[in-house]
Structure formats: C-alpha cells, structure tokens
C-alpha cells in the first residue's frame, strides 16, 4: 500500500496513530534543528516534521527534497504546538520516521500555490502543474459534482443518456463547422457536430421519449472569454411536450443543481418568464442581468422636440437609466463613462447626464437647451431623487441604442457593486422572433435554429410577414448569461420544408442537407421539444469564474490553440497523401 491516509483527512482524533502518506512537496522550511514540509495531494495539505536531533540522517535527506518531489512518508500523528486554524489538518503534524522518494521533480516554472507567479500562457503550457493548485482543482471538482447531479436528476425523471456520433455530416446553417477528411472516402468530409440537434430529434422519432447527453460540441468561431472551439452541453429532448412542460422539467433540474451543488434553495416560485420584446425594451438585452434594477426609461416624449438640442430632436430613440446616489460622480468619472460609451466596441455618439441635486433641482449637461420644467419632467419620468444620476443615450436605431445603454447599465451595475457573484437571478426569456434579418447574407436567418417551430397562431404570418413570426423558443438566463436555450420543434415535413424555403434553401438543397430529417418526419414523428445547457458556462457561474476556461481541464487559448499539446500542427506529407489532400501555397 502506498498510503494509509490522504493528506486531507488527519485530525486531532488521529493523534498517536502510525500513518503512511504519499504526495508532492509543496513547501519546506528549516527552523532551528527542525525541517517542516507541507505535503500535498488532491485532498489537502499535511505538515511533516523532521528533527535533526532525533534523526539527523533522515533530516538531512529531507533537507534535500525539492519542490514537487513525489514522496512517501511513514510517521506518527502528533498534536501541533502552534496550530493553524486555516488548514483542516492544522491541529496535527506527522513526526516522520521513514522517507521514500518516489520521484524527483524539476523546479516547476511557477509556484504551485493559491497565488501563483505564473502568467496565463505559462500556466496553460504546464496545465498539469496548474491543475495541482487547489483553486483550479476545486473548479473541476465542482464540475464533476454538477455532472453527477445532472445525471442523477434526469435519471430520476426517466431520461435516457444516449450517445450520438462525433463524426457527422456538415450542415450549412449556424456557425462554421470543423471538418474531418475521410481517408476511406477520398474527397469527402465529416463534420464535428455543432450540437446533436438533428440526432436527438431522430431519437424522438425513434420513440426514446426522453433523452439527454453530456456532450462535446464543436464550433469554428472566433473566440471570446466565454467561448471555446469545443465546449460541453447538457443536451436534452422530450416527446409529447409543450413549452410549459419543458420549462417546468428544466426548472426542476436547475433548482436541484443549485441545491445540491451550491447549497442554494431557490424555493418553490417559478422563474420569471420575460417575453423577448420586453427584455429588449426594458434592458436592451435578450439575456438581462436581473440581479439589479436600473431599467430603461424611454424619454422620447420628454426630450424630443421639447428643447433646442438637435441630437435628441433628430433621434428615433432616447433612453435613460437612473443610478442611485451617483450624483456625486466627479467630472472625471463622468468623462470616463462618456469615453466608455464612445469606445469603438460600444459605438455611441455621446452621453448626456443629469444630476438631481440636494434641493431637488436638476443640473444636466444639456441645461442650455432645456427649460427647468422639462428637466423636472425628466426627473419625474426617471423617478429620480436627490443624489441620483441620470444617464441618457440616444440614436437613430432603437435596437442599437438599447444595446449601448445595456452595456452602460452593466458597467454601472458593476461600479455600484450590484453584480454580486454569490447572488443568482434566474429567468426564462420567451417568445423570441423566429427570424432575424442578416445584412451580410441578405436573407432571413433562423434566430434559434431552423428546426424551431413557430407559435401555432403565427403560422399564417409565414406567408405574409415572416419577420413578425414568433418562435416557440426559450432561453434560460442567469446573471446576464444565457445558460441554456431550446425550443419546441417542427415535427411536420411540410412545415419544415416551408421554413427551409423562407431561409432561402431551394427544395433540392433542403433535401440534400436535411432530407434525412424531413424523410424521418414522414414516418410518424411525435411532437417534441427540448433544450441544451452550456455546461461550461453554468459551472463557471457556479464557481464565480470570469472565463469558462477555468473550469475546463485542458482548454484552448484565444487563438484556438492547445499550447500544452501544441495543437493544431502540421501533419506529415504521407498523411495528406493518404487523404488525397494538397495544401494550397501560403501567400503571406
Ligand atoms: N441544439 C440547440 C443549441 O445548441 C439547443 C436546442 O435547441 O436544444 O443551441
């Protein structure tokens, strides 16, 4: 036996026991004639003691141990003279009598402690060392618990976990596919699934009734902090259900996860269901952060045409938010906010602000254009009180201006400490539009995906005004993050063909790309619907992380590279020849 105990479990009650531990040398200190070593394994840290006086040769060997050496020790558990109440094992130490070096270690390129001196790139290159750090390891433990609890809950509800293939066919809708050449079928390619969407629908046609899978999905997109080229979904589908059934089932799962993984009881109350148009109007976002208010107030009536300010008089949307107690903001702080909204990534033309002063009067950056009565109306419309700061954006595209105001709202929320990572505000956004216009493609695109069913009452609009059709789709939002999304699906081949037509597919192209699905629908497809959670995002919210990378064992960097494996990389000419692939000469 390599060990009789782990480095995390010994307590005062174990004093006097003879134990064997194995692990890594985290740190060693020499004090007088004593050498102290912190021994680490997955379960914790235990202090080892070597005494020059009682066993000089052993103590000298201990003095030679370097950081991250793998050792095995046997010794007696003893009560510590100076206890450390920050460590679970802080009451005891091991008086070592035997030391066995299992493996030496090079000096690690960064310190393997909570606060490390390693930068991001270095830590990713040596991720296996980074993962030895408790804070990183904890994220993986949380993820594990999240998966286990998901499986146990869905199993209790009758869901079957079914695997779907990773090598599938390429489909044009959605993000860019990763493609894989087929050696046995030269000139032909598989694609990696962006999600098992059509396969889970086929499982419903197959009568599986309730399916789930914790599954890798692949999308070849440009990366941001919360995106990875491969990510994990909890993918689910159910038969003979309506929107309400799906929402209730997954609210149940979400509450179960909060309770068992985070110890948070979300209570019996159903989550708020906010129609998409209302979310956009009140928060300028389809994933509003509802941990705080600061809702938008539309100010067209108050400020357009009521003064000499040309910018507002020419606007098609004017909206404001009220930041409580922020009238004290200095000129410099307001300039910072102005620079923020004018930055290229936000793109607003400018920021108008108004302070409500202690005597209740309003002092604004547009005072010279408006009579005091108008500014007073502004105060009333915003329900602002003495000490509050009103921030106003305007523009000629209501949706764009709302999105800019949303960014400003989020920034103010952060500034005011209203976005506490330990508080969770969950809701469903429902009634999404079915399509959105793409300037790039010059056609309507599916807002969710092409298999989403329209609201039954909107089906007649498909022929006359498709842009106004609402979808039977829903997103689950937590703290301003879309953690899941899904829809009730089309299960009728004729309606599915019509949607493909609206999306600009010729009947031949639709048949070529999605014939397998439309044909399956002709063999008795049940009504069905489902959703998928973004597991990485949900876990990082639970762990209070800023990036999903921190809860992934071996993530990729922002250029899609695995710097530890040095992938992607060139392949041998022989491999390319087998695949009948010739590389075009590179131009740069
Ligand atoms: N497959 C969808 C997605 O990946 C989720 C769903 O509609 O179930 O977004």
GROMACS .gro file of C-alpha atoms in nm, residues 128-582:
model
  455
  128UNK     CA    1  -0.092   1.963  -1.547
  129UNK     CA    2   0.103   2.166  -1.292
  130UNK     CA    3  -0.159   2.441  -1.280
  131UNK     CA    4  -0.421   2.175  -1.204
  132UNK     CA    5  -0.227   2.080  -0.890
  133UNK     CA    6  -0.332   2.417  -0.743
  134UNK     CA    7  -0.625   2.384  -0.509
  135UNK     CA    8  -0.828   2.671  -0.658
  136UNK     CA    9  -0.809   2.520  -1.006
  137UNK     CA   10  -0.872   2.167  -0.885
  138UNK     CA   11  -1.181   2.282  -0.699
  139UNK     CA   12  -1.338   2.401  -1.023
  140UNK     CA   13  -1.302   2.053  -1.169
  141UNK     CA   14  -1.448   1.900  -0.854
  142UNK     CA   15  -1.746   2.134  -0.884
  143UNK     CA   16  -1.787   2.041  -1.249
  144UNK     CA   17  -1.781   1.673  -1.158
  145UNK     CA   18  -2.050   1.723  -0.895
  146UNK     CA   19  -2.256   1.925  -1.142
  147UNK     CA   20  -2.243   1.639  -1.396
  148UNK     CA   21  -2.319   1.369  -1.141
  149UNK     CA   22  -2.619   1.561  -1.005
  150UNK     CA   23  -2.743   1.629  -1.358
  151UNK     CA   24  -2.729   1.260  -1.439
  152UNK     CA   25  -2.895   1.158  -1.117
  153UNK     CA   26  -3.181   1.409  -1.152
  154UNK     CA   27  -3.250   1.337  -1.518
  155UNK     CA   28  -3.235   0.963  -1.448
  156UNK     CA   29  -3.492   1.012  -1.171
  157UNK     CA   30  -3.717   1.183  -1.427
  158UNK     CA   31  -3.694   0.893  -1.673
  159UNK     CA   32  -3.438   1.040  -1.915
  160UNK     CA   33  -3.205   0.804  -2.103
  161UNK     CA   34  -2.845   0.905  -2.162
  162UNK     CA   35  -2.773   0.816  -2.524
  163UNK     CA   36  -2.452   0.883  -2.715
  164UNK     CA   37  -2.461   1.030  -3.062
  165UNK     CA   38  -2.176   1.020  -3.315
  166UNK     CA   39  -1.891   1.271  -3.325
  167UNK     CA   40  -1.827   1.222  -3.695
  168UNK     CA   41  -2.137   1.356  -3.868
  169UNK     CA   42  -2.225   1.537  -4.191
  170UNK     CA   43  -2.165   1.907  -4.248
  171UNK     CA   44  -2.467   2.136  -4.234
  172UNK     CA   45  -2.465   2.490  -4.366
  173UNK     CA   46  -2.688   2.666  -4.108
  174UNK     CA   47  -2.542   2.800  -3.783
  175UNK     CA   48  -2.172   2.851  -3.708
  176UNK     CA   49  -1.879   2.726  -3.916
  177UNK     CA   50  -1.817   2.351  -3.899
  178UNK     CA   51  -1.492   2.181  -3.811
  179UNK     CA   52  -1.441   1.929  -4.088
  180UNK     CA   53  -1.256   1.598  -4.090
  181UNK     CA   54  -1.134   1.439  -4.414
  182UNK     CA   55  -1.233   1.077  -4.476
  183UNK     CA   56  -0.949   0.852  -4.594
  184UNK     CA   57  -1.185   0.575  -4.698
  185UNK     CA   58  -1.398   0.816  -4.897
  186UNK     CA   59  -1.142   1.042  -5.063
  187UNK     CA   60  -1.256   1.396  -5.132
  188UNK     CA   61  -1.534   1.363  -4.874
  189UNK     CA   62  -1.554   1.509  -4.527
  190UNK     CA   63  -1.722   1.454  -4.197
  191UNK     CA   64  -1.807   1.747  -3.976
  192UNK     CA   65  -1.787   1.757  -3.598
  193UNK     CA   66  -2.134   1.828  -3.455
  194UNK     CA   67  -2.215   2.187  -3.355
  195UNK     CA   68  -2.473   2.014  -3.137
  196UNK     CA   69  -2.657   1.681  -3.165
  197UNK     CA   70  -2.973   1.873  -3.263
  198UNK     CA   71  -3.100   1.666  -3.554
  199UNK     CA   72  -2.983   1.340  -3.397
  200UNK     CA   73  -3.177   1.399  -3.078
  201UNK     CA   74  -3.483   1.477  -3.288
  202UNK     CA   75  -3.433   1.146  -3.469
  203UNK     CA   76  -3.417   0.977  -3.127
  204UNK     CA   77  -3.763   1.120  -3.062
  205UNK     CA   78  -3.885   0.978  -3.393
  206UNK     CA   79  -3.730   0.652  -3.269
  207UNK     CA   80  -3.957   0.662  -2.965
  208UNK     CA   81  -3.689   0.724  -2.698
  209UNK     CA   82  -3.924   0.977  -2.536
  210UNK     CA   83  -3.674   1.144  -2.301
  211UNK     CA   84  -3.309   1.181  -2.399
  212UNK     CA   85  -3.011   1.357  -2.254
  213UNK     CA   86  -2.640   1.357  -2.310
  214UNK     CA   87  -2.347   1.545  -2.160
  215UNK     CA   88  -2.180   1.602  -2.491
  216UNK     CA   89  -1.896   1.784  -2.665
  217UNK     CA   90  -1.998   2.031  -2.936
  218UNK     CA   91  -1.767   2.196  -3.186
  219UNK     CA   92  -1.798   2.539  -3.348
  220UNK     CA   93  -1.528   2.703  -3.554
  221UNK     CA   94  -1.592   3.059  -3.441
  222UNK     CA   95  -1.373   3.348  -3.335
  223UNK     CA   96  -1.316   3.313  -2.964
  224UNK     CA   97  -1.409   3.530  -2.671
  225UNK     CA   98  -1.370   3.484  -2.299
  226UNK     CA   99  -1.678   3.263  -2.272
  227UNK     CA  100  -1.626   3.065  -2.594
  228UNK     CA  101  -1.414   2.762  -2.672
  229UNK     CA  102  -1.395   2.579  -3.007
  230UNK     CA  103  -1.505   2.266  -2.824
  231UNK     CA  104  -1.745   2.302  -2.536
  232UNK     CA  105  -1.987   2.083  -2.346
  233UNK     CA  106  -2.364   2.083  -2.346
  234UNK     CA  107  -2.620   1.909  -2.133
  235UNK     CA  108  -2.834   1.826  -2.433
  236UNK     CA  109  -3.196   1.721  -2.373
  237UNK     CA  110  -3.505   1.634  -2.573
  238UNK     CA  111  -3.855   1.516  -2.480
  239UNK     CA  112  -4.158   1.387  -2.673
  240UNK     CA  113  -4.525   1.479  -2.634
  241UNK     CA  114  -4.448   1.807  -2.464
  242UNK     CA  115  -4.533   2.173  -2.493
  243UNK     CA  116  -4.319   2.469  -2.394
  244UNK     CA  117  -4.457   2.470  -2.043
  245UNK     CA  118  -4.361   2.104  -1.987
  246UNK     CA  119  -4.003   2.161  -2.098
  247UNK     CA  120  -3.970   2.476  -1.889
  248UNK     CA  121  -4.105   2.302  -1.578
  249UNK     CA  122  -3.879   1.998  -1.620
  250UNK     CA  123  -3.564   2.203  -1.655
  251UNK     CA  124  -3.655   2.449  -1.387
  252UNK     CA  125  -3.666   2.137  -1.171
  253UNK     CA  126  -3.317   2.034  -1.282
  254UNK     CA  127  -3.181   2.385  -1.227
  255UNK     CA  128  -3.323   2.406  -0.877
  256UNK     CA  129  -3.184   2.061  -0.799
  257UNK     CA  130  -2.837   2.169  -0.917
  258UNK     CA  131  -2.844   2.489  -0.714
  259UNK     CA  132  -2.944   2.297  -0.406
  260UNK     CA  133  -2.710   2.001  -0.432
  261UNK     CA  134  -2.406   2.167  -0.588
  262UNK     CA  135  -2.420   2.520  -0.444
  263UNK     CA  136  -2.636   2.466  -0.137
  264UNK     CA  137  -2.879   2.736  -0.253
  265UNK     CA  138  -3.252   2.679  -0.219
  266UNK     CA  139  -3.430   2.869  -0.497
  267UNK     CA  140  -3.769   2.793  -0.339
  268UNK     CA  141  -4.095   2.691  -0.500
  269UNK     CA  142  -4.164   3.006  -0.701
  270UNK     CA  143  -4.137   2.950  -1.074
  271UNK     CA  144  -3.874   3.156  -1.256
  272UNK     CA  145  -3.987   3.477  -1.417
  273UNK     CA  146  -4.080   3.440  -1.786
  274UNK     CA  147  -3.997   3.755  -1.977
  275UNK     CA  148  -4.104   3.798  -2.340
  276UNK     CA  149  -3.809   3.878  -2.565
  277UNK     CA  150  -3.956   4.212  -2.678
  278UNK     CA  151  -3.998   4.321  -2.317
  279UNK     CA  152  -3.643   4.215  -2.229
  280UNK     CA  153  -3.514   4.425  -2.517
  281UNK     CA  154  -3.730   4.724  -2.424
  282UNK     CA  155  -3.654   4.721  -2.052
  283UNK     CA  156  -3.291   4.603  -2.055
  284UNK     CA  157  -3.170   4.621  -2.415
  285UNK     CA  158  -3.067   4.256  -2.398
  286UNK     CA  159  -3.208   3.909  -2.458
  287UNK     CA  160  -3.012   3.797  -2.153
  288UNK     CA  161  -3.076   4.067  -1.895
  289UNK     CA  162  -2.884   4.067  -1.569
  290UNK     CA  163  -3.171   4.084  -1.320
  291UNK     CA  164  -2.959   4.099  -1.007
  292UNK     CA  165  -3.033   4.470  -1.012
  293UNK     CA  166  -3.294   4.713  -1.149
  294UNK     CA  167  -3.181   5.027  -1.329
  295UNK     CA  168  -3.438   4.958  -1.600
  296UNK     CA  169  -3.451   5.169  -1.914
  297UNK     CA  170  -3.698   5.457  -1.930
  298UNK     CA  171  -3.791   5.572  -2.277
  299UNK     CA  172  -3.764   5.951  -2.295
  300UNK     CA  173  -3.883   6.039  -2.646
  301UNK     CA  174  -4.192   6.220  -2.513
  302UNK     CA  175  -3.992   6.413  -2.256
  303UNK     CA  176  -3.687   6.518  -2.454
  304UNK     CA  177  -3.764   6.510  -2.825
  305UNK     CA  178  -3.890   6.841  -2.961
  306UNK     CA  179  -3.916   6.997  -2.615
  307UNK     CA  180  -3.590   7.193  -2.637
  308UNK     CA  181  -3.323   7.308  -2.876
  309UNK     CA  182  -3.099   7.002  -2.853
  310UNK     CA  183  -3.055   6.889  -3.213
  311UNK     CA  184  -2.920   6.543  -3.124
  312UNK     CA  185  -3.236   6.446  -2.933
  313UNK     CA  186  -3.464   6.620  -3.182
  314UNK     CA  187  -3.326   6.401  -3.460
  315UNK     CA  188  -3.326   6.076  -3.260
  316UNK     CA  189  -3.559   5.780  -3.310
  317UNK     CA  190  -3.485   5.650  -2.962
  318UNK     CA  191  -3.387   5.826  -2.639
  319UNK     CA  192  -3.349   5.616  -2.326
  320UNK     CA  193  -3.218   5.671  -1.977
  321UNK     CA  194  -3.114   5.485  -1.667
  322UNK     CA  195  -3.108   5.617  -1.313
  323UNK     CA  196  -2.804   5.541  -1.099
  324UNK     CA  197  -2.900   5.579  -0.735
  325UNK     CA  198  -2.674   5.801  -0.528
  326UNK     CA  199  -2.435   5.870  -0.815
  327UNK     CA  200  -2.486   6.247  -0.842
  328UNK     CA  201  -2.158   6.272  -0.651
  329UNK     CA  202  -1.970   6.137  -0.954
  330UNK     CA  203  -1.688   6.376  -1.040
  331UNK     CA  204  -1.631   6.533  -1.378
  332UNK     CA  205  -1.352   6.282  -1.431
  333UNK     CA  206  -1.578   5.986  -1.357
  334UNK     CA  207  -1.840   6.118  -1.597
  335UNK     CA  208  -1.573   6.166  -1.864
  336UNK     CA  209  -1.475   5.803  -1.813
  337UNK     CA  210  -1.836   5.695  -1.868
  338UNK     CA  211  -1.853   5.911  -2.181
  339UNK     CA  212  -1.532   5.758  -2.313
  340UNK     CA  213  -1.671   5.414  -2.240
  341UNK     CA  214  -1.991   5.463  -2.442
  342UNK     CA  215  -1.793   5.630  -2.722
  343UNK     CA  216  -1.533   5.349  -2.739
  344UNK     CA  217  -1.533   5.154  -3.067
  345UNK     CA  218  -1.678   4.843  -2.904
  346UNK     CA  219  -1.985   5.036  -2.779
  347UNK     CA  220  -2.004   5.298  -3.053
  348UNK     CA  221  -2.240   5.561  -2.904
  349UNK     CA  222  -2.200   5.922  -3.017
  350UNK     CA  223  -2.205   6.072  -2.670
  351UNK     CA  224  -2.353   6.060  -2.323
  352UNK     CA  225  -2.595   6.309  -2.168
  353UNK     CA  226  -2.615   6.317  -1.791
  354UNK     CA  227  -2.828   6.493  -1.533
  355UNK     CA  228  -2.766   6.517  -1.161
  356UNK     CA  229  -3.051   6.557  -0.917
  357UNK     CA  230  -2.912   6.799  -0.659
  358UNK     CA  231  -2.980   6.805  -0.287
  359UNK     CA  232  -3.250   7.071  -0.329
  360UNK     CA  233  -3.424   6.853  -0.591
  361UNK     CA  234  -3.329   7.068  -0.889
  362UNK     CA  235  -3.169   6.910  -1.191
  363UNK     CA  236  -2.831   7.005  -1.329
  364UNK     CA  237  -2.752   6.849  -1.663
  365UNK     CA  238  -2.503   6.855  -1.948
  366UNK     CA  239  -2.781   6.990  -2.173
  367UNK     CA  240  -2.910   7.266  -1.940
  368UNK     CA  241  -2.873   7.532  -2.203
  369UNK     CA  242  -3.116   7.355  -2.439
  370UNK     CA  243  -3.399   7.280  -2.196
  371UNK     CA  244  -3.622   7.482  -1.967
  372UNK     CA  245  -3.614   7.376  -1.599
  373UNK     CA  246  -3.970   7.236  -1.631
  374UNK     CA  247  -3.855   6.990  -1.897
  375UNK     CA  248  -3.567   6.877  -1.678
  376UNK     CA  249  -3.810   6.839  -1.394
  377UNK     CA  250  -4.026   6.616  -1.613
  378UNK     CA  251  -3.716   6.416  -1.690
  379UNK     CA  252  -3.659   6.367  -1.318
  380UNK     CA  253  -4.018   6.252  -1.272
  381UNK     CA  254  -4.009   6.017  -1.570
  382UNK     CA  255  -3.692   5.860  -1.432
  383UNK     CA  256  -3.835   5.850  -1.077
  384UNK     CA  257  -3.507   6.008  -0.972
  385UNK     CA  258  -3.449   6.158  -0.629
  386UNK     CA  259  -3.197   6.393  -0.475
  387UNK     CA  260  -2.849   6.243  -0.513
  388UNK     CA  261  -2.932   6.035  -0.821
  389UNK     CA  262  -2.757   6.048  -1.156
  390UNK     CA  263  -2.948   6.010  -1.481
  391UNK     CA  264  -2.757   5.879  -1.783
  392UNK     CA  265  -2.910   5.917  -2.129
  393UNK     CA  266  -2.824   5.775  -2.470
  394UNK     CA  267  -2.996   5.846  -2.799
  395UNK     CA  268  -2.966   5.728  -3.157
  396UNK     CA  269  -3.140   5.666  -3.484
  397UNK     CA  270  -3.158   5.287  -3.444
  398UNK     CA  271  -3.356   5.193  -3.135
  399UNK     CA  272  -3.212   4.841  -3.109
  400UNK     CA  273  -2.854   4.959  -3.141
  401UNK     CA  274  -2.901   5.237  -2.885
  402UNK     CA  275  -3.067   4.997  -2.644
  403UNK     CA  276  -2.770   4.761  -2.673
  404UNK     CA  277  -2.535   5.051  -2.595
  405UNK     CA  278  -2.747   5.151  -2.298
  406UNK     CA  279  -2.738   4.788  -2.184
  407UNK     CA  280  -2.357   4.799  -2.172
  408UNK     CA  281  -2.371   5.121  -1.973
  409UNK     CA  282  -2.624   4.968  -1.734
  410UNK     CA  283  -2.399   4.666  -1.678
  411UNK     CA  284  -2.098   4.889  -1.618
  412UNK     CA  285  -2.292   5.097  -1.364
  413UNK     CA  286  -2.420   4.778  -1.201
  414UNK     CA  287  -2.060   4.662  -1.156
  415UNK     CA  288  -1.945   5.003  -1.032
  416UNK     CA  289  -2.219   5.006  -0.771
  417UNK     CA  290  -2.138   4.651  -0.660
  418UNK     CA  291  -2.481   4.525  -0.768
  419UNK     CA  292  -2.346   4.224  -0.958
  420UNK     CA  293  -2.251   4.007  -0.663
  421UNK     CA  294  -2.117   3.670  -0.782
  422UNK     CA  295  -2.284   3.495  -0.491
  423UNK     CA  296  -2.630   3.619  -0.585
  424UNK     CA  297  -2.822   3.445  -0.862
  425UNK     CA  298  -3.109   3.588  -1.068
  426UNK     CA  299  -3.266   3.331  -1.298
  427UNK     CA  300  -3.533   3.381  -1.559
  428UNK     CA  301  -3.666   3.249  -1.889
  429UNK     CA  302  -3.670   3.473  -2.191
  430UNK     CA  303  -3.956   3.352  -2.413
  431UNK     CA  304  -4.134   3.442  -2.738
  432UNK     CA  305  -3.825   3.506  -2.946
  433UNK     CA  306  -3.872   3.620  -3.303
  434UNK     CA  307  -3.848   3.326  -3.540
  435UNK     CA  308  -3.614   3.501  -3.785
  436UNK     CA  309  -3.367   3.786  -3.792
  437UNK     CA  310  -3.251   3.972  -4.099
  438UNK     CA  311  -2.886   3.928  -4.193
  439UNK     CA  312  -2.733   4.221  -4.381
  440UNK     CA  313  -2.435   4.006  -4.465
  441UNK     CA  314  -2.638   3.722  -4.616
  442UNK     CA  315  -2.921   3.947  -4.738
  443UNK     CA  316  -3.180   3.700  -4.614
  444UNK     CA  317  -3.376   3.597  -4.309
  445UNK     CA  318  -3.183   3.368  -4.073
  446UNK     CA  319  -3.325   3.141  -3.804
  447UNK     CA  320  -3.280   3.316  -3.472
  448UNK     CA  321  -3.256   2.986  -3.281
  449UNK     CA  322  -3.216   2.715  -3.547
  450UNK     CA  323  -3.420   2.603  -3.847
  451UNK     CA  324  -3.594   2.320  -3.658
  452UNK     CA  325  -3.769   2.556  -3.416
  453UNK     CA  326  -4.145   2.569  -3.456
  454UNK     CA  327  -4.332   2.895  -3.494
  455UNK     CA  328  -4.606   2.979  -3.244
  456UNK     CA  329  -4.909   2.797  -3.387
  457UNK     CA  330  -5.109   3.120  -3.401
  458UNK     CA  331  -4.835   3.283  -3.611
  459UNK     CA  332  -4.819   3.013  -3.879
  460UNK     CA  333  -5.043   3.210  -4.120
  461UNK     CA  334  -4.793   3.501  -4.098
  462UNK     CA  335  -4.524   3.280  -4.254
  463UNK     CA  336  -4.676   3.352  -4.595
  464UNK     CA  337  -4.743   3.722  -4.543
  465UNK     CA  338  -4.496   3.868  -4.294
  466UNK     CA  339  -4.240   3.611  -4.175
  467UNK     CA  340  -4.032   3.876  -3.996
  468UNK     CA  341  -4.317   3.912  -3.743
  469UNK     CA  342  -4.348   3.543  -3.662
  470UNK     CA  343  -4.275   3.446  -3.302
  471UNK     CA  344  -4.094   3.122  -3.224
  472UNK     CA  345  -4.180   2.861  -2.966
  473UNK     CA  346  -3.833   2.915  -2.821
  474UNK     CA  347  -3.697   2.990  -2.475
  475UNK     CA  348  -3.363   3.071  -2.314
  476UNK     CA  349  -3.269   3.026  -1.952
  477UNK     CA  350  -3.072   3.326  -1.830
  478UNK     CA  351  -2.869   3.355  -1.511
  479UNK     CA  352  -2.694   3.677  -1.407
  480UNK     CA  353  -2.687   3.811  -1.762
  481UNK     CA  354  -2.555   3.487  -1.908
  482UNK     CA  355  -2.753   3.258  -2.138
  483UNK     CA  356  -2.706   2.927  -1.963
  484UNK     CA  357  -2.948   2.728  -2.175
  485UNK     CA  358  -3.178   2.752  -2.469
  486UNK     CA  359  -3.419   2.543  -2.665
  487UNK     CA  360  -3.747   2.522  -2.845
  488UNK     CA  361  -4.046   2.316  -2.939
  489UNK     CA  362  -3.955   2.164  -3.275
  490UNK     CA  363  -4.130   2.131  -3.603
  491UNK     CA  364  -4.242   1.769  -3.643
  492UNK     CA  365  -4.417   1.807  -3.974
  493UNK     CA  366  -4.227   1.760  -4.302
  494UNK     CA  367  -4.440   2.016  -4.488
  495UNK     CA  368  -4.394   2.292  -4.231
  496UNK     CA  369  -4.022   2.212  -4.210
  497UNK     CA  370  -3.993   2.246  -4.589
  498UNK     CA  371  -4.167   2.581  -4.572
  499UNK     CA  372  -3.920   2.712  -4.312
  500UNK     CA  373  -3.627   2.600  -4.527
  501UNK     CA  374  -3.787   2.788  -4.815
  502UNK     CA  375  -3.811   3.109  -4.608
  503UNK     CA  376  -3.447   3.063  -4.507
  504UNK     CA  377  -3.356   3.066  -4.874
  505UNK     CA  378  -3.298   2.694  -4.938
  506UNK     CA  379  -3.411   2.558  -5.275
  507UNK     CA  380  -3.615   2.236  -5.232
  508UNK     CA  381  -3.320   2.041  -5.380
  509UNK     CA  382  -3.069   2.194  -5.137
  510UNK     CA  383  -3.304   2.137  -4.842
  511UNK     CA  384  -3.345   1.774  -4.948
  512UNK     CA  385  -2.971   1.731  -4.988
  513UNK     CA  386  -2.884   1.882  -4.650
  514UNK     CA  387  -3.179   1.780  -4.435
  515UNK     CA  388  -3.356   1.510  -4.636
  516UNK     CA  389  -3.276   1.257  -4.361
  517UNK     CA  390  -3.478   1.460  -4.111
  518UNK     CA  391  -3.771   1.551  -4.334
  519UNK     CA  392  -3.799   1.189  -4.450
  520UNK     CA  393  -3.795   1.069  -4.090
  521UNK     CA  394  -4.081   1.307  -4.011
  522UNK     CA  395  -4.290   1.118  -4.268
  523UNK     CA  396  -4.270   0.802  -4.057
  524UNK     CA  397  -4.468   0.927  -3.759
  525UNK     CA  398  -4.274   1.192  -3.569
  526UNK     CA  399  -4.412   1.275  -3.225
  527UNK     CA  400  -4.446   1.639  -3.117
  528UNK     CA  401  -4.122   1.712  -2.935
  529UNK     CA  402  -3.902   1.982  -2.790
  530UNK     CA  403  -3.603   2.029  -2.568
  531UNK     CA  404  -3.311   2.242  -2.477
  532UNK     CA  405  -2.939   2.242  -2.416
  533UNK     CA  406  -2.747   2.393  -2.128
  534UNK     CA  407  -2.398   2.528  -2.179
  535UNK     CA  408  -2.226   2.322  -1.911
  536UNK     CA  409  -1.901   2.518  -1.905
  537UNK     CA  410  -2.084   2.848  -1.863
  538UNK     CA  411  -2.314   2.718  -1.596
  539UNK     CA  412  -2.029   2.566  -1.398
  540UNK     CA  413  -1.824   2.884  -1.423
  541UNK     CA  414  -2.120   3.082  -1.289
  542UNK     CA  415  -2.147   2.838  -1.000
  543UNK     CA  416  -1.774   2.873  -0.937
  544UNK     CA  417  -1.780   3.253  -0.973
  545UNK     CA  418  -1.527   3.244  -1.258
  546UNK     CA  419  -1.479   3.511  -1.524
  547UNK     CA  420  -1.392   3.270  -1.800
  548UNK     CA  421  -1.519   2.923  -1.887
  549UNK     CA  422  -1.156   2.821  -1.942
  550UNK     CA  423  -1.101   2.793  -1.570
  551UNK     CA  424  -1.346   2.506  -1.535
  552UNK     CA  425  -1.208   2.308  -1.831
  553UNK     CA  426  -0.921   2.071  -1.762
  554UNK     CA  427  -0.734   2.136  -2.085
  555UNK     CA  428  -0.876   2.447  -2.252
  556UNK     CA  429  -0.766   2.621  -2.571
  557UNK     CA  430  -0.639   2.977  -2.584
  558UNK     CA  431  -0.795   3.270  -2.769
  559UNK     CA  432  -0.644   3.161  -3.100
  560UNK     CA  433  -0.793   2.815  -3.059
  561UNK     CA  434  -0.455   2.663  -2.971
  562UNK     CA  435  -0.378   2.400  -2.714
  563UNK     CA  436  -0.038   2.535  -2.609
  564UNK     CA  437   0.036   2.227  -2.399
  565UNK     CA  438  -0.010   1.980  -2.687
  566UNK     CA  439   0.095   2.238  -2.943
  567UNK     CA  440  -0.215   2.170  -3.149
  568UNK     CA  441  -0.318   2.233  -3.419
  569UNK     CA  442   0.002   2.144  -3.602
  570UNK     CA  443   0.123   2.042  -3.945
  571UNK     CA  444   0.088   1.675  -4.043
  572UNK     CA  445   0.319   1.451  -4.243
  573UNK     CA  446   0.303   1.465  -4.621
  574UNK     CA  447   0.224   1.091  -4.606
  575UNK     CA  448  -0.094   1.159  -4.408
  576UNK     CA  449  -0.202   1.425  -4.657
  577UNK     CA  450  -0.129   1.192  -4.948
  578UNK     CA  451  -0.345   0.919  -4.795
  579UNK     CA  452  -0.628   1.170  -4.771
  580UNK     CA  453  -0.562   1.295  -5.124
  581UNK     CA  454  -0.525   1.646  -4.987
  582UNK     CA  455  -0.292   1.903  -5.141
   0.00000   0.00000   0.00000
